[in-house]
């Protein structure tokens, strides 16, 4: 009989679930068991009510005494247990987004009028085996942090902002490989995977950060999941008005000696929210708006020229929550954002004001969510979602002189013209859309406990129309910047290997579409009061076409997710858990679009063999103006044939010509194992510890060998063709971590909370750089030239943050003039690593190569340079960072339902000035390839053979004169900063 009921429920899931469309859910689940004298109590009515819920929801316990209430809006609930002839029990419980809470009850015989109310929170220790942290808006408002999703995520254990350009990383993954959801909609920006700010801060209700042991309902990532929901209104009208004030002058200058004085300009960010009922318990509304205009102090790199960066950002949100019938509800949400910036840097570090440009970016988010109870035990949910993102930024001219970008690779700076092409070129579009259907069936039996069966269909599309012009003229010149007094000059010298780069876009984009269709199934099985299991599996079918319309992805993968939970005493006080999971990412657009003949740019690198212009040592009075340098360079270049001169060509990347796919690209994957322990500290708090072990596989790689073939471009130049694929041999990325988190009510109105993470990230696959969102590993690229130990050694990877802690103390103080809240937040993280890396020439018979170098075995174009690690990977570290922040909030007495407030943050109150970001540390290592590399005698450095020799400092290489020194104020932690918000809540 039991087997037949299982079959019927599975058939119902398979038939009904694909008929509904949706994206990731924005709700939580409440489960529990009702007992009496140690025996299951079937037939008990369990009802829940909350200001977050329209009406009430009920369930009836099954044969095993279990019940399940899925798809509950997050919030505080009153749970009532009732059975004729038994004493009524009421419990308070908190349901959080993307998590499972538990409320059990033990009913005793009693009269109908007798009842027992448990006022303490019944869910101090989460029922979920996932490694998760939840933050409500009330908690975030108390603490001295910004109210953004980024800042909230960064407060969780296992999370760092140590990715390139301070991007968020979760549990050792690359920063582009997390999943960010707002109201169930994926808001990851398509290129770097960071969360688009499609929300109004005061509209956020809560966020959950999942860093391990994640259910099969979530896919397309190998890092973590951050799910944020916004408010939905309610039966009572409520809202807020806020003005958040900042001023660049309220931030002390950093330890960077060349930092310009900040401007004195008060900036306002206005926010407003309003929610309430249209029809009580049937139709609610919520709306919000935000307007922010600010002027910030910025300065150029190397030259330290101050300028004012201006941004103007308008956001709007509207949401309707309706109950079609007591069993069916519908939610529609729309968010719109209009962002405009002046004096912005498109990418990289610039030396002059000519490189600044404007930036315009309209974005929007739409979601429609349905859930319905078809029977008391069967729930159906569905959602459609869409995000649109469009922007323009870059050079405003296609002129050869004015639109050419000048790059100094040794100093890591650029200038003269903005990177990319602005309004003269088509706008870039990075969109997505998703559909998801999900069915849940609850089964409670005496023999095998309760089963919460969930199945669903998930489809997600990344859409990209991006004509990636790299400069206004499609040309770049690589040389050296010369700072002479207040003036900036540019020089080129054939002796330094300077080059001309040509980056044409061969054809306009036809819009790429990389998609994943998924089916998942999950069984949350509570065997008894002590043992529970989670058995899930996810099947992902990846497919898609590049911007030229060619199919490059056609792959599939199966991801099992298993978990067990042991409740030692059966009362939720002590729980042990263990999980195993395989996580499969989506196929990233960068590698999948790498061979597209449309939208993407090609790159041709030509040696500059013309006359030296402004070489090292040129007297200041004889320096040639930059405009004239560009004119002379192109005068020479065109005189020798320009881009058609194959004799000057040293390297090239031509989508579909220099690279190809032999097989469909696969999605990278990660295997994870976790063990955890959690305990409830009486009714005052909880403590949780988790160990996480992760290993990544299926890295994106490019391989060139003597057998991968030859290709020819339109100019008749021949190339060694590379094959893009996935590989594991010789490649590694591993993460091991211990995470601790908890909170505790010390006494009265004093609370203590926090977390600590010990993590170790090792390997030889960084996977991304500040310039490239997804870097393709070339470990197997012409192995005859790269097969030495210091080419790609294993070591500490860039985001390796060994220790990280956040500890906060809060104190609520009521008074006749209102209530005060004080919070103290102590942050600490250990230093981030960087390495000593430079390029060397390993070819025999070249001016910069070793005497006994590599003899070309038959390549059309052997590499002119390859990277060499002059230190172990991650040998150098910046500073350990400690910061103490203080929050002071004052909520005045209410007047006719309206309450004024003042919220102030004092950040880094001790004004510590550690060097935090290695991206802004000079990492120049000089080798024979640079004329500036000199021995003590003044003779140029000597080349060496990396296969047989160990380089000697002062003979073969030397550290740059400012190696390890900050290059800008961005290298330092945020100095002491003040900010304040004023407003009303009603």
XYZ file of C-alpha atoms in Angstrom, residues 655-942:
288
model
C 37.826 33.876 -32.561
C 37.258 30.752 -34.628
C 40.679 30.990 -36.286
C 43.354 30.816 -33.602
C 41.011 28.831 -31.337
C 38.334 26.211 -31.886
C 36.137 23.688 -30.094
C 36.597 20.010 -30.908
C 33.832 19.014 -28.525
C 31.074 20.727 -26.608
C 32.289 22.766 -23.672
C 31.385 21.312 -20.273
C 30.414 23.126 -17.105
C 33.016 23.112 -14.302
C 32.033 21.112 -11.237
C 32.917 20.776 -7.574
C 32.660 17.930 -5.072
C 31.932 18.844 -1.461
C 31.891 17.073 1.872
C 30.755 18.736 5.116
C 30.314 17.697 8.739
C 28.658 19.904 11.317
C 27.463 20.254 14.883
C 24.894 22.698 16.250
C 23.602 23.258 19.734
C 20.899 25.382 21.316
C 22.257 27.361 24.272
C 19.082 27.080 26.372
C 16.589 29.608 25.027
C 19.218 32.331 24.727
C 21.003 31.414 21.507
C 22.826 28.813 19.457
C 26.266 27.756 18.287
C 27.127 25.961 15.062
C 30.405 24.543 13.707
C 30.935 23.173 10.177
C 33.902 21.686 8.361
C 33.834 22.077 4.563
C 36.065 20.297 2.057
C 35.811 21.169 -1.646
C 37.612 20.040 -4.811
C 36.966 21.597 -8.252
C 37.106 19.813 -11.615
C 36.541 20.411 -15.343
C 38.559 23.615 -15.626
C 38.432 25.685 -18.812
C 41.697 25.141 -20.701
C 43.310 25.852 -24.054
C 45.791 23.433 -25.604
C 48.232 23.999 -28.465
C 50.481 21.173 -29.620
C 52.147 20.205 -32.884
C 49.058 18.098 -33.631
C 46.250 20.572 -32.908
C 46.526 22.071 -36.384
C 47.304 25.234 -38.319
C 44.888 28.014 -39.293
C 45.177 31.020 -41.586
C 43.651 34.479 -41.250
C 42.330 36.837 -43.941
C 45.809 38.358 -44.373
C 47.456 35.006 -45.087
C 49.121 34.713 -41.664
C 49.338 31.181 -40.242
C 48.775 30.274 -36.604
C 49.075 27.309 -34.284
C 45.429 26.661 -33.557
C 44.396 26.097 -29.954
C 41.644 23.782 -28.767
C 39.366 24.999 -25.960
C 38.108 22.232 -23.720
C 37.896 21.078 -20.103
C 40.782 19.416 -18.299
C 41.924 18.341 -14.826
C 45.408 16.866 -15.300
C 48.039 19.043 -13.634
C 45.384 21.523 -12.479
C 43.948 21.987 -9.000
C 41.789 24.201 -6.793
C 41.002 22.911 -3.291
C 39.336 24.526 -0.280
C 39.236 23.413 3.346
C 37.492 25.448 6.009
C 36.149 25.425 9.531
C 33.229 27.780 10.082
C 31.876 28.813 13.483
C 28.799 30.973 14.009
C 26.368 31.745 16.789
C 24.519 34.274 18.872
C 23.638 34.579 22.523
C 21.441 36.846 24.626
C 23.826 37.724 27.440
C 21.352 39.439 29.757
C 18.526 41.922 29.555
C 18.896 43.891 26.334
C 22.477 42.823 25.522
C 23.142 40.441 22.652
C 26.320 38.841 21.338
C 26.772 37.348 17.859
C 29.389 36.575 15.305
C 31.307 34.070 13.232
C 34.815 32.864 12.498
C 36.250 31.128 9.436
C 39.523 29.311 9.079
C 40.017 28.659 5.378
C 42.777 27.409 3.086
C 42.522 27.862 -0.693
C 45.311 26.188 -2.647
C 45.932 25.175 -6.228
C 47.207 26.591 -9.498
C 43.947 27.715 -11.129
C 43.047 31.302 -10.276
C 40.282 31.265 -12.885
C 39.960 35.069 -13.068
C 41.968 38.289 -12.995
C 41.136 41.980 -12.499
C 41.056 42.333 -16.299
C 39.422 39.043 -17.307
C 36.246 37.770 -15.661
C 36.917 34.175 -16.719
C 40.494 33.322 -17.591
C 41.128 30.153 -19.584
C 44.056 28.195 -18.184
C 46.804 27.605 -20.776
C 48.753 25.066 -18.726
C 48.936 22.727 -21.742
C 49.673 25.472 -24.256
C 52.879 24.617 -26.223
C 54.240 22.460 -23.418
C 57.775 22.489 -24.939
C 58.020 26.129 -23.818
C 56.123 25.902 -20.527
C 56.996 22.538 -19.014
C 59.060 23.902 -16.114
C 58.096 23.900 -12.439
C 57.788 27.675 -12.030
C 55.391 28.151 -14.929
C 52.204 27.355 -13.004
C 53.129 26.140 -9.499
C 50.675 25.001 -6.851
C 50.356 27.353 -3.901
C 48.112 29.825 -2.106
C 45.578 31.307 -4.513
C 44.644 34.998 -4.570
C 41.519 34.864 -2.322
C 43.292 32.680 0.284
C 42.200 34.403 3.488
C 43.407 32.137 6.267
C 41.477 33.697 9.178
C 38.370 35.848 9.196
C 36.178 36.906 12.127
C 33.155 39.144 12.678
C 31.959 39.657 16.261
C 29.213 42.069 17.300
C 27.686 43.253 20.546
C 24.289 45.001 20.657
C 22.570 46.856 23.483
C 19.005 48.213 23.551
C 18.358 51.039 25.981
C 14.794 52.308 26.476
C 14.398 55.844 27.825
C 11.765 58.589 28.231
C 13.083 60.285 25.070
C 12.901 57.153 22.948
C 14.833 53.949 22.558
C 18.540 53.761 21.838
C 20.440 50.941 20.190
C 24.210 50.654 20.406
C 26.244 48.138 18.418
C 29.937 47.364 18.284
C 31.309 45.340 15.388
C 34.846 43.978 15.438
C 36.211 42.670 12.145
C 39.464 40.865 11.459
C 40.931 39.054 8.518
C 44.414 37.788 7.795
C 46.564 39.068 4.952
C 45.936 38.230 1.299
C 48.735 36.793 -0.864
C 50.462 37.866 -4.052
C 53.423 36.543 -6.015
C 56.531 37.703 -7.868
C 55.767 36.909 -11.507
C 57.265 38.208 -14.733
C 57.567 37.106 -18.343
C 60.728 35.609 -19.787
C 61.818 34.603 -23.277
C 62.807 30.923 -23.464
C 63.529 30.791 -27.206
C 67.037 30.014 -28.396
C 68.643 32.555 -30.671
C 66.696 35.632 -29.563
C 68.111 38.787 -28.004
C 66.214 38.194 -24.769
C 66.432 34.390 -24.714
C 68.928 32.058 -23.004
C 71.927 30.699 -24.852
C 70.637 27.139 -24.487
C 66.976 27.936 -24.945
C 64.129 26.056 -26.596
C 64.585 25.248 -30.258
C 61.342 25.598 -32.188
C 60.102 22.028 -32.781
C 57.857 23.159 -35.622
C 55.379 25.766 -34.385
C 54.275 28.470 -36.778
C 54.549 31.105 -34.054
C 56.423 30.024 -30.918
C 55.585 32.137 -27.860
C 57.778 35.212 -27.480
C 57.323 35.167 -23.723
C 55.944 32.952 -20.959
C 55.279 33.725 -17.275
C 57.758 32.627 -14.609
C 57.170 32.608 -10.829
C 60.272 34.036 -9.162
C 58.724 33.150 -5.815
C 56.440 30.399 -4.668
C 52.775 31.131 -5.463
C 51.393 33.409 -2.751
C 54.813 33.991 -1.146
C 54.105 37.632 -0.301
C 51.277 38.976 1.851
C 49.811 42.385 2.543
C 48.734 43.303 6.083
C 46.401 41.621 8.546
C 43.345 43.847 8.784
C 41.529 44.777 11.981
C 38.620 47.211 12.162
C 36.326 48.384 14.962
C 32.970 49.889 13.949
C 30.340 51.563 16.116
C 26.620 51.986 15.457
C 24.457 54.526 17.302
C 20.696 54.480 16.625
C 18.032 56.654 18.251
C 14.331 55.944 17.724
C 12.193 58.777 19.093
C 8.817 58.165 20.805
C 5.995 57.452 18.383
C 3.540 60.221 17.591
C 0.268 59.095 16.000
C 1.908 55.946 14.705
C 4.932 57.738 13.245
C 8.389 57.433 14.709
C 11.444 59.519 13.809
C 14.888 57.955 13.861
C 18.570 58.778 13.569
C 20.994 56.006 12.593
C 24.721 56.773 12.663
C 27.749 54.630 11.829
C 31.327 55.308 12.840
C 33.567 52.987 10.835
C 37.132 52.084 11.758
C 36.946 54.296 14.821
C 40.608 53.604 15.655
C 41.551 54.606 12.087
C 43.829 51.647 11.489
C 45.558 51.834 8.102
C 46.603 48.388 6.996
C 47.392 47.608 3.380
C 44.530 45.328 2.369
C 44.244 44.883 -1.410
C 47.081 43.242 -3.401
C 45.476 44.460 -6.651
C 46.886 47.898 -5.776
C 50.370 46.756 -4.806
C 53.260 47.178 -7.233
C 54.261 43.669 -8.320
C 56.816 44.565 -11.017
C 59.654 42.106 -11.512
C 62.277 43.090 -14.111
C 63.928 40.534 -16.367
C 66.132 40.530 -19.464
C 63.060 41.581 -21.450
C 63.275 45.070 -19.897
C 66.161 47.486 -20.511
C 65.655 48.727 -16.927
C 66.871 45.375 -15.513
C 70.546 46.100 -14.739
C 73.225 44.246 -12.814
C 75.332 46.094 -10.243
C 77.908 46.761 -12.949
C 75.279 48.492 -15.073
C 75.193 45.648 -17.597
C 71.784 44.408 -18.658
C 70.400 41.338 -16.824
C 71.242 37.930 -18.247
